[in-house]
Tab-separated table of C-alpha atoms and ligand atoms in Angstrom:
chain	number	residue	atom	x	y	z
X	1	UNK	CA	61.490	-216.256	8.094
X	2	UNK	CA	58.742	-213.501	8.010
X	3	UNK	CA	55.803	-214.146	4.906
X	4	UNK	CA	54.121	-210.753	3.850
X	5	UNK	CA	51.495	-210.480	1.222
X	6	UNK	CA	53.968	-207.496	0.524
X	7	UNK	CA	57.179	-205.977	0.996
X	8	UNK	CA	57.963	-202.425	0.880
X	9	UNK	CA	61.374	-201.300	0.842
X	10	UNK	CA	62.494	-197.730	1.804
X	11	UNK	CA	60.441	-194.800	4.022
X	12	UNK	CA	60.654	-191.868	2.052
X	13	UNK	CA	58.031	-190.133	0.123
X	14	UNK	CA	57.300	-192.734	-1.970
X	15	UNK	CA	57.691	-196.094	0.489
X	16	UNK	CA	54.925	-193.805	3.337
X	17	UNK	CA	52.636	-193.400	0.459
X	18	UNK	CA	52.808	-197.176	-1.095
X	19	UNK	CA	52.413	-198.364	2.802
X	20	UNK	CA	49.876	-195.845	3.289
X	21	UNK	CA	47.688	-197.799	0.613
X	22	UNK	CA	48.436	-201.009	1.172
X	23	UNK	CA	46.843	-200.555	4.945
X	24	UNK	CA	43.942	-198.838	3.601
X	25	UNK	CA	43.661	-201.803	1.419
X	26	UNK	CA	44.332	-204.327	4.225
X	27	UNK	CA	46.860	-205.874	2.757
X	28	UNK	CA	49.286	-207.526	4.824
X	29	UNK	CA	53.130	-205.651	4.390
X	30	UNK	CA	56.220	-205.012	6.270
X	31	UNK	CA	58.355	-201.276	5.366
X	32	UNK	CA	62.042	-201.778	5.124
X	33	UNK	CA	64.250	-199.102	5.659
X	34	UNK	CA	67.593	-198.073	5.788
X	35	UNK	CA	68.164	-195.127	7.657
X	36	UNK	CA	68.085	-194.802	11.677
X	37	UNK	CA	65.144	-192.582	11.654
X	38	UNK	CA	61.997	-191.340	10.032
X	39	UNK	CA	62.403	-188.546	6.729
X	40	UNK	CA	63.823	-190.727	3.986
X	41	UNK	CA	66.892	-188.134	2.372
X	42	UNK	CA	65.379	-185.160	3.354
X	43	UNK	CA	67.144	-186.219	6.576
X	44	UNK	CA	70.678	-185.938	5.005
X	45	UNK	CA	69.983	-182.330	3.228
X	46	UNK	CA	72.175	-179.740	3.750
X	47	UNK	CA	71.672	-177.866	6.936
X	48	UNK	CA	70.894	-174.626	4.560
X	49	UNK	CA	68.359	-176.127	2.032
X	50	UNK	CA	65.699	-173.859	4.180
X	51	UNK	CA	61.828	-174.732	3.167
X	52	UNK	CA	61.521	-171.688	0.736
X	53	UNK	CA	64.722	-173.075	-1.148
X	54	UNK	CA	62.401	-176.569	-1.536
X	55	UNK	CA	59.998	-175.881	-5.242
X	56	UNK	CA	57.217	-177.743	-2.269
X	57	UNK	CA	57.196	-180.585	-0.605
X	58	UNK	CA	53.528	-182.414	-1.443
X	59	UNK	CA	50.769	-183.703	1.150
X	60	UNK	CA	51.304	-187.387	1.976
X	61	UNK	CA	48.317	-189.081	1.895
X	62	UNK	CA	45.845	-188.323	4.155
X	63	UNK	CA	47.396	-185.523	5.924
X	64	UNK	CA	48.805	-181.980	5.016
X	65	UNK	CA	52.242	-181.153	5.615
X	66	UNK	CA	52.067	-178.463	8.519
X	67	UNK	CA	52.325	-174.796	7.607
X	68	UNK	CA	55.923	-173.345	7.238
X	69	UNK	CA	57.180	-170.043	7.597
X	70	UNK	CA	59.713	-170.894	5.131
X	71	UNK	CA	63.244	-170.203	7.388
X	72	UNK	CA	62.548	-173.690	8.547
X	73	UNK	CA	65.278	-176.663	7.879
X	74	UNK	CA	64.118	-179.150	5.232
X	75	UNK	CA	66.555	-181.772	6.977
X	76	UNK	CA	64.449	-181.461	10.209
X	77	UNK	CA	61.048	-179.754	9.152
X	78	UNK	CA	60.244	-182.825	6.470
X	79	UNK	CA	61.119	-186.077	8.924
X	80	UNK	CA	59.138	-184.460	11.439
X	81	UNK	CA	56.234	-184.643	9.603
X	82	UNK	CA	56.820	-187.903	8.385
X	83	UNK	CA	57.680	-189.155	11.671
X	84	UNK	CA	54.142	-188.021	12.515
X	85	UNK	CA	52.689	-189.919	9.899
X	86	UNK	CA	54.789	-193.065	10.192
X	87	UNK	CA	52.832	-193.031	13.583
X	88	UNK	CA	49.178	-191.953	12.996
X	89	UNK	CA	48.804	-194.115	10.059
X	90	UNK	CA	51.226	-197.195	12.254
X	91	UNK	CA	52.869	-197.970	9.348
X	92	UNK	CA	54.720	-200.976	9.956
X	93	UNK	CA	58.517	-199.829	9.280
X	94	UNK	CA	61.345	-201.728	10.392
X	95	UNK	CA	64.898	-199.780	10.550
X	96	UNK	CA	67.874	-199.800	10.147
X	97	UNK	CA	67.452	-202.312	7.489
X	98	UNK	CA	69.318	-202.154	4.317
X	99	UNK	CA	68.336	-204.634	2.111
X	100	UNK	CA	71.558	-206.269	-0.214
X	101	UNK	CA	69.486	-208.429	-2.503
X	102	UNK	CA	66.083	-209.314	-3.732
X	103	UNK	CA	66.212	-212.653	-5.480
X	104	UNK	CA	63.601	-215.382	-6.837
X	105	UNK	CA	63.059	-217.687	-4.466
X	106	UNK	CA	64.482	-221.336	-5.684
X	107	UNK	CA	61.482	-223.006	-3.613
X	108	UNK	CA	62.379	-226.510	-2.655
X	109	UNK	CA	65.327	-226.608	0.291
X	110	UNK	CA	65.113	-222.898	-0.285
X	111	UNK	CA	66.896	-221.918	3.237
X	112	UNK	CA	66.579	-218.256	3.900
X	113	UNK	CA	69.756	-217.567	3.235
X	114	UNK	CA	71.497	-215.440	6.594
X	115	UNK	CA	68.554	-216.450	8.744
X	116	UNK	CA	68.576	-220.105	9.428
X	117	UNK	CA	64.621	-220.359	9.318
X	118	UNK	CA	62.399	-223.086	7.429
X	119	UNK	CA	62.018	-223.167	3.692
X	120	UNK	CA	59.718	-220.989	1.743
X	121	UNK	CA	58.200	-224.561	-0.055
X	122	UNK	CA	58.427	-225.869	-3.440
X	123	UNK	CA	57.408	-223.545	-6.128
X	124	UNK	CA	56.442	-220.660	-3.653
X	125	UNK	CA	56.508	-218.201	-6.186
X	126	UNK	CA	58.089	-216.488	-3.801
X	127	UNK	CA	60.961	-212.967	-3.819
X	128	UNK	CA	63.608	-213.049	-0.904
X	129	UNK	CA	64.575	-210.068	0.597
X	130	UNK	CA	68.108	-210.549	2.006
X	131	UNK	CA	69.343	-207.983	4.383
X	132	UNK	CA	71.955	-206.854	6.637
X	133	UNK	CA	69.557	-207.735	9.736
X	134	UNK	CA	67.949	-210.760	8.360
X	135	UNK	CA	65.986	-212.201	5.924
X	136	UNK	CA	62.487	-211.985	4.660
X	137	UNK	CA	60.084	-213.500	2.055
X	138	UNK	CA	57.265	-211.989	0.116
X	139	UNK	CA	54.788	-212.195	-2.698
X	140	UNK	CA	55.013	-208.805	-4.225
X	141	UNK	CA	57.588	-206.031	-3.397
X	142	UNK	CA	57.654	-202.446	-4.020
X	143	UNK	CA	61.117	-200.767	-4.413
X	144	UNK	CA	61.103	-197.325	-2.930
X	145	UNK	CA	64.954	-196.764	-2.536
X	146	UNK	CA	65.162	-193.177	-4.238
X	147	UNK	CA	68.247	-191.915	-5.603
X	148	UNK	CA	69.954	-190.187	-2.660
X	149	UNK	CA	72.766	-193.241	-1.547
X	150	UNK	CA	73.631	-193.339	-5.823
X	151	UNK	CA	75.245	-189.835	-5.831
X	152	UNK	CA	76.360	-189.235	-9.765
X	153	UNK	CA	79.782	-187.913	-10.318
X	154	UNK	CA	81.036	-188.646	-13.857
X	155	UNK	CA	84.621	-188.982	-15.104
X	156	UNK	CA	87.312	-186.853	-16.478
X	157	UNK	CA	90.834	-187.327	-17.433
X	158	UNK	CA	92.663	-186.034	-14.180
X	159	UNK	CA	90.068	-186.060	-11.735
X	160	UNK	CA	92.088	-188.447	-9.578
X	161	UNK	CA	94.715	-185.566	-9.233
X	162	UNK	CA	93.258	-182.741	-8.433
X	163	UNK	CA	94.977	-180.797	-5.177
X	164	UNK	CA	91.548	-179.230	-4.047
X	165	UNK	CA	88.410	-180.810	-2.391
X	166	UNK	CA	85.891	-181.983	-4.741
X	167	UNK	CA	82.370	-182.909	-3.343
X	168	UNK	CA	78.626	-184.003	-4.700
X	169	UNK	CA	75.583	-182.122	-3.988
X	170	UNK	CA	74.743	-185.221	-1.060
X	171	UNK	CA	77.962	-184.121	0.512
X	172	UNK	CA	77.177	-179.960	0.021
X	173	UNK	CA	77.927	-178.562	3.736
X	174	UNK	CA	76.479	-174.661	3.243
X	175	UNK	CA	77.958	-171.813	1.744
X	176	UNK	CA	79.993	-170.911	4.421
X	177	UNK	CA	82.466	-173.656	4.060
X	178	UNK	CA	83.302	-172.151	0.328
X	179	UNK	CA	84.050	-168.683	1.542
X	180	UNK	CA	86.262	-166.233	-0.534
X	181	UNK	CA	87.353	-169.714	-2.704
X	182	UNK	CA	87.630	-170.168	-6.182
X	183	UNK	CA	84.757	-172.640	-6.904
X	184	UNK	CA	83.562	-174.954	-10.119
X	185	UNK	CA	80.011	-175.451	-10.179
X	186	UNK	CA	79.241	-178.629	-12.144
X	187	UNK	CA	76.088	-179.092	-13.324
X	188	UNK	CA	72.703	-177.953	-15.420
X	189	UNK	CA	69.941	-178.707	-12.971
X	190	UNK	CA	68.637	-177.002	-9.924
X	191	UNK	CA	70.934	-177.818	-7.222
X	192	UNK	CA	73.609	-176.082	-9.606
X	193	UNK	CA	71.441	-172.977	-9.329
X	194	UNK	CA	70.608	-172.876	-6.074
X	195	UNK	CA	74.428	-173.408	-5.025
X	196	UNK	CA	75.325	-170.365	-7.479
X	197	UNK	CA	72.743	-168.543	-5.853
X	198	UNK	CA	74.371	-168.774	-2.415
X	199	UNK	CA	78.215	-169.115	-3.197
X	200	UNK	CA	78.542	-166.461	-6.034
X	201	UNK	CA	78.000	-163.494	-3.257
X	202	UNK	CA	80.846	-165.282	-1.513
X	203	UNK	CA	83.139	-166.747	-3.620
X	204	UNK	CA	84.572	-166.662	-7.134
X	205	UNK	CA	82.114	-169.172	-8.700
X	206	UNK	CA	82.711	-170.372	-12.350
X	207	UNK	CA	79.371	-172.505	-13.952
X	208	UNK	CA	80.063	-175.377	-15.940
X	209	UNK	CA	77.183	-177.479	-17.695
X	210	UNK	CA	77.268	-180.175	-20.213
X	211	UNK	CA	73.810	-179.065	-22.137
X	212	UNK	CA	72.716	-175.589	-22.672
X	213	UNK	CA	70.663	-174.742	-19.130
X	214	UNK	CA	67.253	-174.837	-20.342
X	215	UNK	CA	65.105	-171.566	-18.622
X	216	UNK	CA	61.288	-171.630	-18.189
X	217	UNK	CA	59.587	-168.156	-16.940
X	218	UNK	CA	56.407	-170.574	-16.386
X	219	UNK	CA	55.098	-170.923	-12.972
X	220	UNK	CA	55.358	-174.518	-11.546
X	221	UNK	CA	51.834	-175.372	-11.855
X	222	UNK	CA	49.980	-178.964	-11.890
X	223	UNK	CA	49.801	-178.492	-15.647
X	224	UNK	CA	53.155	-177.912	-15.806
X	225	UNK	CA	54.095	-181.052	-13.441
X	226	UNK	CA	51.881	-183.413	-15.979
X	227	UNK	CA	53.483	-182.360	-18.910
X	228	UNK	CA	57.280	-182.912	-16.973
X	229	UNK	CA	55.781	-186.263	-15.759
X	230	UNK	CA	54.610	-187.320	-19.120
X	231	UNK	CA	57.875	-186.773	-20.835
X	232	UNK	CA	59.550	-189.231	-18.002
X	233	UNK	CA	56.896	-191.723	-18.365
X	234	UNK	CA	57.163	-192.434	-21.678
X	235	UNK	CA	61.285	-193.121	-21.370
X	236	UNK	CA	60.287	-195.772	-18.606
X	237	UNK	CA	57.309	-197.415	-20.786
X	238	UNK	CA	60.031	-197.208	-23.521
X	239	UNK	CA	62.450	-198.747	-21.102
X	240	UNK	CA	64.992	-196.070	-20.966
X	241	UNK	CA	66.955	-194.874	-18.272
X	242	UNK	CA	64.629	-191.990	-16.368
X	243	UNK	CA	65.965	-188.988	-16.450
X	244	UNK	CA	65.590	-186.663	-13.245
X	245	UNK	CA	62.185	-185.136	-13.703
X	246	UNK	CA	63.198	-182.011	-12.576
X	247	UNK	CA	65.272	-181.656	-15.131
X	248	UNK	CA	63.142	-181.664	-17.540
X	249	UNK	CA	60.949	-178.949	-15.512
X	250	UNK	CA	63.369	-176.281	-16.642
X	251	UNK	CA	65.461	-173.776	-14.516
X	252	UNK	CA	64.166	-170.290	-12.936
X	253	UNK	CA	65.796	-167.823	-10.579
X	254	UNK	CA	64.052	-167.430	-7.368
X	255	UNK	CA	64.573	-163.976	-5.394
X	256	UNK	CA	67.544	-165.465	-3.373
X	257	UNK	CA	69.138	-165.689	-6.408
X	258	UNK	CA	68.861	-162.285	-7.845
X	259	UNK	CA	72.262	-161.182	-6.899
X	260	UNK	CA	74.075	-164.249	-8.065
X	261	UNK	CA	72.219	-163.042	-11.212
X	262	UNK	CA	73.419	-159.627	-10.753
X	263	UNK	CA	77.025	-160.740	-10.386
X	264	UNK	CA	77.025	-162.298	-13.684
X	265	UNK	CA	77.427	-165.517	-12.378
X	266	UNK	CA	74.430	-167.782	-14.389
X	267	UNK	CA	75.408	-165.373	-17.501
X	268	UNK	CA	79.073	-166.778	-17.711
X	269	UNK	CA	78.077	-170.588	-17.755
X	270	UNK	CA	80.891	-172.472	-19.917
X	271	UNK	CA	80.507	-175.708	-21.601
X	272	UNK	CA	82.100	-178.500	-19.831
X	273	UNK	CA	85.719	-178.802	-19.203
X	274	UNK	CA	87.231	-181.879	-20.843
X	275	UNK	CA	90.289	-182.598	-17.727
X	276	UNK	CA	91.467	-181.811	-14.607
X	277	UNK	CA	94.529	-180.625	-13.291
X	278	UNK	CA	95.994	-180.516	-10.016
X	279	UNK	CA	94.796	-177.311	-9.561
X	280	UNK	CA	92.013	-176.333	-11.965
X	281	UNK	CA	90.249	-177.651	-14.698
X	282	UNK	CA	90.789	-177.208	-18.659
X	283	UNK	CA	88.969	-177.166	-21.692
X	284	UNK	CA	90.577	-179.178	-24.643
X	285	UNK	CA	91.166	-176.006	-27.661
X	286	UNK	CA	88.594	-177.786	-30.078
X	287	UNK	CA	85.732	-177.853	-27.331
X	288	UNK	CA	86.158	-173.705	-26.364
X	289	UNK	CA	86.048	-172.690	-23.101
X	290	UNK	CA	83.780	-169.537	-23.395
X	291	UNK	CA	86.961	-168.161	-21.820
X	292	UNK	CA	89.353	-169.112	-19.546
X	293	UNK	CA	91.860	-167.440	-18.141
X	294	UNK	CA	95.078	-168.480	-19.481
X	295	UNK	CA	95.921	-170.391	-22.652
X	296	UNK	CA	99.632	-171.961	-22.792
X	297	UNK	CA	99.039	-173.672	-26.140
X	298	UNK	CA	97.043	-176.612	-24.132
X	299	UNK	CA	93.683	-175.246	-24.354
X	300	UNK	CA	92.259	-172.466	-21.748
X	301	UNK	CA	92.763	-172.894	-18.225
X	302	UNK	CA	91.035	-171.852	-14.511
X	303	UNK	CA	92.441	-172.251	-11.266
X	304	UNK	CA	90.015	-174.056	-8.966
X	305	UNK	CA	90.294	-174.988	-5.023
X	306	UNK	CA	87.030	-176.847	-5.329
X	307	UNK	CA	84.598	-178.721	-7.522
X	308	UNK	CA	81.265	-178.930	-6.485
X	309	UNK	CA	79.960	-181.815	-8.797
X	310	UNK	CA	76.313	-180.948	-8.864
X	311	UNK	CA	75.688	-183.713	-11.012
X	312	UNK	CA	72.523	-185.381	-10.074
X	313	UNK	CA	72.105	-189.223	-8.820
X	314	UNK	CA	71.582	-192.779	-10.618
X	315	UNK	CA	68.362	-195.239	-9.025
X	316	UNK	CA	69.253	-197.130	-5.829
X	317	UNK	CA	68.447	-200.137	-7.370
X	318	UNK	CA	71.592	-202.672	-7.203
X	319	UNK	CA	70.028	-204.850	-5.060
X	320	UNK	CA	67.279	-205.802	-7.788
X	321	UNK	CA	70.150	-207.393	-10.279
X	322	UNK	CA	69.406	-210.755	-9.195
X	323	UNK	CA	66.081	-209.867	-10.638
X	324	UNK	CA	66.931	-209.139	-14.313
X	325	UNK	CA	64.541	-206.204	-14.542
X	326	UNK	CA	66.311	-204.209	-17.035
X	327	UNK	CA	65.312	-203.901	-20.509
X	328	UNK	CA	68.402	-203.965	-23.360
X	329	UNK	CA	67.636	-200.403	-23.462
X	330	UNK	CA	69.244	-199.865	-19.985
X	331	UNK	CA	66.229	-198.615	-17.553
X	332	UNK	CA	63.538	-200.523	-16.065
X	333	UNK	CA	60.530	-200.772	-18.412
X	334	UNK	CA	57.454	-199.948	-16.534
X	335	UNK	CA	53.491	-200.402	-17.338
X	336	UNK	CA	52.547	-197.723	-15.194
X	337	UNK	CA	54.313	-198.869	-11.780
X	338	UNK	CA	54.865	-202.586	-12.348
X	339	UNK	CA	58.160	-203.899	-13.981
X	340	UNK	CA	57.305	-205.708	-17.215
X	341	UNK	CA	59.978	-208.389	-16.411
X	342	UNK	CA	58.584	-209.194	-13.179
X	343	UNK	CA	54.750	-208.163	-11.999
X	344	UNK	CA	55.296	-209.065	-8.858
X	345	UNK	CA	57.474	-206.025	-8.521
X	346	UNK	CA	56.377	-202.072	-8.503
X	347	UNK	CA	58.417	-199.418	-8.925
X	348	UNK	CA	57.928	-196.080	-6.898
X	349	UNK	CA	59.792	-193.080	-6.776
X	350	UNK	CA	61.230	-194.221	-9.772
X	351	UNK	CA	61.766	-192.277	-13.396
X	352	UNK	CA	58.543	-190.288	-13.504
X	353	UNK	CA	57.340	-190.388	-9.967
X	354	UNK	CA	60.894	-189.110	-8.487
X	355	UNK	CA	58.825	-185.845	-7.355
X	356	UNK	CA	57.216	-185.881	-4.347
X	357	UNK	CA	53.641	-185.424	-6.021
X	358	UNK	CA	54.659	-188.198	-8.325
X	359	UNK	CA	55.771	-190.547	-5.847
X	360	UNK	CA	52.339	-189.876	-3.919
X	361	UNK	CA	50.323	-191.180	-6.411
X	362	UNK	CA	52.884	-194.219	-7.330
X	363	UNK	CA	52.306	-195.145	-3.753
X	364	UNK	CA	48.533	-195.507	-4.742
X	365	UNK	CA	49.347	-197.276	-8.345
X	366	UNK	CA	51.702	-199.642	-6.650
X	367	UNK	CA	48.863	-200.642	-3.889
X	368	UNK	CA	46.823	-201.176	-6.964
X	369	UNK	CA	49.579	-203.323	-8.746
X	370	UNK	CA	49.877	-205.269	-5.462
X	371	UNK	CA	46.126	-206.355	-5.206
X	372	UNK	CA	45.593	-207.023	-8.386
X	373	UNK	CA	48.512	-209.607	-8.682
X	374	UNK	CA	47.796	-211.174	-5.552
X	375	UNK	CA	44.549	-211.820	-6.444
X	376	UNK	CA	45.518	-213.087	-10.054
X	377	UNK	CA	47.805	-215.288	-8.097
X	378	UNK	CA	45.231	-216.494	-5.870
X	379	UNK	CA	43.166	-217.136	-8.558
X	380	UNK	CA	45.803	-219.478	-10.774
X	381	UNK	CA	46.619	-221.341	-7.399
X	382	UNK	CA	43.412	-221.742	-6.381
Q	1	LIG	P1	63.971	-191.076	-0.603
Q	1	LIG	O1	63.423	-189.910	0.137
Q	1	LIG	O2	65.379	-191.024	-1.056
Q	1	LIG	O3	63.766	-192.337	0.336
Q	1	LIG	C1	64.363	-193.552	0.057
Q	1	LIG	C2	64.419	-194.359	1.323
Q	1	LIG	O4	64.878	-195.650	0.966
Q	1	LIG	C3	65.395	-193.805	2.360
Q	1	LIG	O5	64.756	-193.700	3.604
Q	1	LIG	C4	66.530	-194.841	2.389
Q	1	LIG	O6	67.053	-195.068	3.681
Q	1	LIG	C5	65.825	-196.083	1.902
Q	1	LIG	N1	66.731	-197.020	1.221
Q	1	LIG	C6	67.543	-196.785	0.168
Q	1	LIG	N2	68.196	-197.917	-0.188
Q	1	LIG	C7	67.780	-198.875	0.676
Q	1	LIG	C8	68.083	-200.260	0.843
Q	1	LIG	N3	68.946	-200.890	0.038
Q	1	LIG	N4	67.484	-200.933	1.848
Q	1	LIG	C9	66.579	-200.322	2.659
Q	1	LIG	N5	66.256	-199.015	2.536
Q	1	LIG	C10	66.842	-198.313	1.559
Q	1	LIG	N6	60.721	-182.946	-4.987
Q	1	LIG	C11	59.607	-182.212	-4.884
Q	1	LIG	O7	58.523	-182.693	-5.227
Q	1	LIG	N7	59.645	-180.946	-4.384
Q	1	LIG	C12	60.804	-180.365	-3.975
Q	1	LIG	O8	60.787	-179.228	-3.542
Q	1	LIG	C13	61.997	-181.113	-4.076
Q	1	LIG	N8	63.173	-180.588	-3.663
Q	1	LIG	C14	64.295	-181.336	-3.747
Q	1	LIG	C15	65.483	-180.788	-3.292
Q	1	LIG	C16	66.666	-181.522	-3.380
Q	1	LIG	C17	67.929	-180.916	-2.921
Q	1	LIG	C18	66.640	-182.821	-3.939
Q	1	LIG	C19	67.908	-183.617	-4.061
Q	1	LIG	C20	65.441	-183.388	-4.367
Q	1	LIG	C21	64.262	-182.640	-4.282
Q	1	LIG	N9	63.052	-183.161	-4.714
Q	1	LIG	C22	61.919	-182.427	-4.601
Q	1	LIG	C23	62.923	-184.544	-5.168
Q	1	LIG	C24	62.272	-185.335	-4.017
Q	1	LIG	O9	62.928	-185.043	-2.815
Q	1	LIG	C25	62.370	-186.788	-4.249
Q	1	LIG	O10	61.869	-187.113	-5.522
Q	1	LIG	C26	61.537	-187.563	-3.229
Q	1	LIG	O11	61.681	-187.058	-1.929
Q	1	LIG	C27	62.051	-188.956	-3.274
Q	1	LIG	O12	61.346	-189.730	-2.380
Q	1	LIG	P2	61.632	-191.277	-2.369
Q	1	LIG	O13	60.692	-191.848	-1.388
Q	1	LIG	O14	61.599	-191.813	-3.745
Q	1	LIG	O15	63.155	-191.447	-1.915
């Protein structure tokens, strides 16, 4: 079994950028990652998520993302360019790997478990990294597994019977699949937007969001981003469950979305339905609808031939439970990047650096994380 200094798992924004430091550092890693090819889950974007629908993808370290003209695909523009930098930088990523469980190791007659090799040694000190193509061993890790493979889709009375297609945002396949349908938009963030932007010309769209949509008219601006980022932060130091940080950025209609706006579809947003039907969704009568259509004594009623749950996505982070990171609070508690339960282990990409700019400078923090408890370690075994 392989012995890294480090471990990085997943090759998306944040994994390049942690690996990206770590090598400047010279410290001795390995890049797990799940996916076939370079571009973390820009790769599995919709084919019409174009590069002026992104808010902007930043600069990886030490190299700008090439110029776009905007009509470019996100799915193929962004894992070109990382592809590119997976290979001027030689970052040392091994895929397809999809790691099942990271677990202490129990140091004597430790047998990597799936891989047959020798022992890690008595009181190695040492986390496991157990995948489906083999096993690994390492003195620090940083988790980089995004969001993207935990789609979100929460649960209402019904949903299990509903005659129409219902699909998540990771499964969105372009407008034209929705044409002249009756569509429910789920959803308060900016994927819910966007999708109303491009289905409401097409369809009959009807918005339905939990929360008030909160609007901004401010600019996205690096003051902006810091104050967004500082609201998530202090959840995670708290040890809360992040929320999405762009959902806390607040919502604002581009020009591609002017004549959803002019149709009247972000004006007739309703509050959230409380079950599904076989063929639409209702609102209990105590919750109001904001109007539905029909009203048979059972609360107001829509027709629907799809759902589109736009409904955001949980941490990737089930194969850390045999780590006990989580605080009773329900998130991971961070000091900075490192988890308080465990600072061996940094978390990027995670709660207030699930931006691209934040999981940049993660990537850096983590590095920092890394050396610094290596050489504590080195210092108590010494
Ligand atoms: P990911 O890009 O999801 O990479 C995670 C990697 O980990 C993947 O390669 C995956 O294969 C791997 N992985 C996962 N689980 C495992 C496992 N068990 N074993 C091994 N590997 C694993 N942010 C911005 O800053 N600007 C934008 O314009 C913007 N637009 C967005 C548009 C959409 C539609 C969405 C959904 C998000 C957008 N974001 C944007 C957010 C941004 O894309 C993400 O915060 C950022 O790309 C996440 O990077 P990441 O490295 O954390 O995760």
């Amino acid at each position: 079994m392989e012995i890294h200094d480090s471990l990085v798992i997943g090759a998306g924004q944040a994994g390049l950028s942690a690996s990206y430091h770590l090598r400047r550092r010279g410290i001795d890693h390995v890049v797990l990652d799940a996916d076939d090819r370079p571009g973390g889950a820009w790769q599995h974007r919709w084919d019409a998520l174009t590069m002026n629908d992104v808010h902007r993808v930043a600069d990886l370290p030490g190299a700008e993302i090439p110029p776009d003209t905007g009509r470019e695909r996100a799915n193929t523009f962004v894992p070109a360019y990382f592809a590119d930098y997976e290979r001027r930088f030689e970052l040392p990523v091994v895929r397809p790997v999809r790691v099942r469980r990271v677990r202490p190791s129990t140091g004597s007659g430790d047998g990597p478990a799936g891989s047959g090799g020798p022992s890690t040694g008595s009181g190695d000190n040492l986390l496991v990294v157990e995948s489906d193509a083999g096993t690994w061993a390492t003195r620090t890790l940083v988790n980089a597994t995004g969001t993207w493979t935990r789609p979100f889709i929460p649960h209402y009375p019904g949903i299990e019977t509903f005659r129409g297609e219902q699909l998540h945002t990771a499964d969105y396949p372009g407008p034209e699949h929705f044409r002249g349908k009756r569509v429910v938009v789920v959803g308060g963030g900016a994927s819910a937007v966007q999708f109303l932007g491009a289905l409401a010309p097409i369809t009959d769209t009807i918005w339905v969001t939990r929360r008030e949509p909160v609007w901004t008219d401010r600019d996205f601006t690096p003051e902006l981003g810091r104050e967004v980022v500082a609201k998530v932060e202090e959840r995670v130091r708290q040890g809360l469950p992040p929320r999405s940080v762009v959902s806390v950025t607040g919502l604002r209609l581009r020009e591609q979305e002017r004549e959803a706006e002019r149709l009247g579809a972000y004006a007739a947003r309703r509050p959230m339905f409380t079950s599904i039907e076989p063929d639409g969704v209702r609102w209990d009568p105590s919750t109001g609808s904001g109007g539905g259509t029909t009203d048979s004594g059972g609360g107001a009623f829509e027709p629907a031939d799809v759902i589109v749950w736009a409904t955001g996505f949980r941490p990737a982070i089930e194969h850390l439970a045999p780590l006990h990171l989580r605080s009773p609070l329900g998130g991971i508690q961070l000091d900075g990047t490192t988890a308080v339960a465990d600072p061996r282990v940094q978390m990027v990409g995670y709660g207030p650096s699930a931006s691209t700019i934040g999981a940049n400078r993660a990537g850096r923090t983590a590095a920092r994380g890394v050396a610094e408890h290596l050489r504590a370690a080195e210092v108590v075994s010494a």
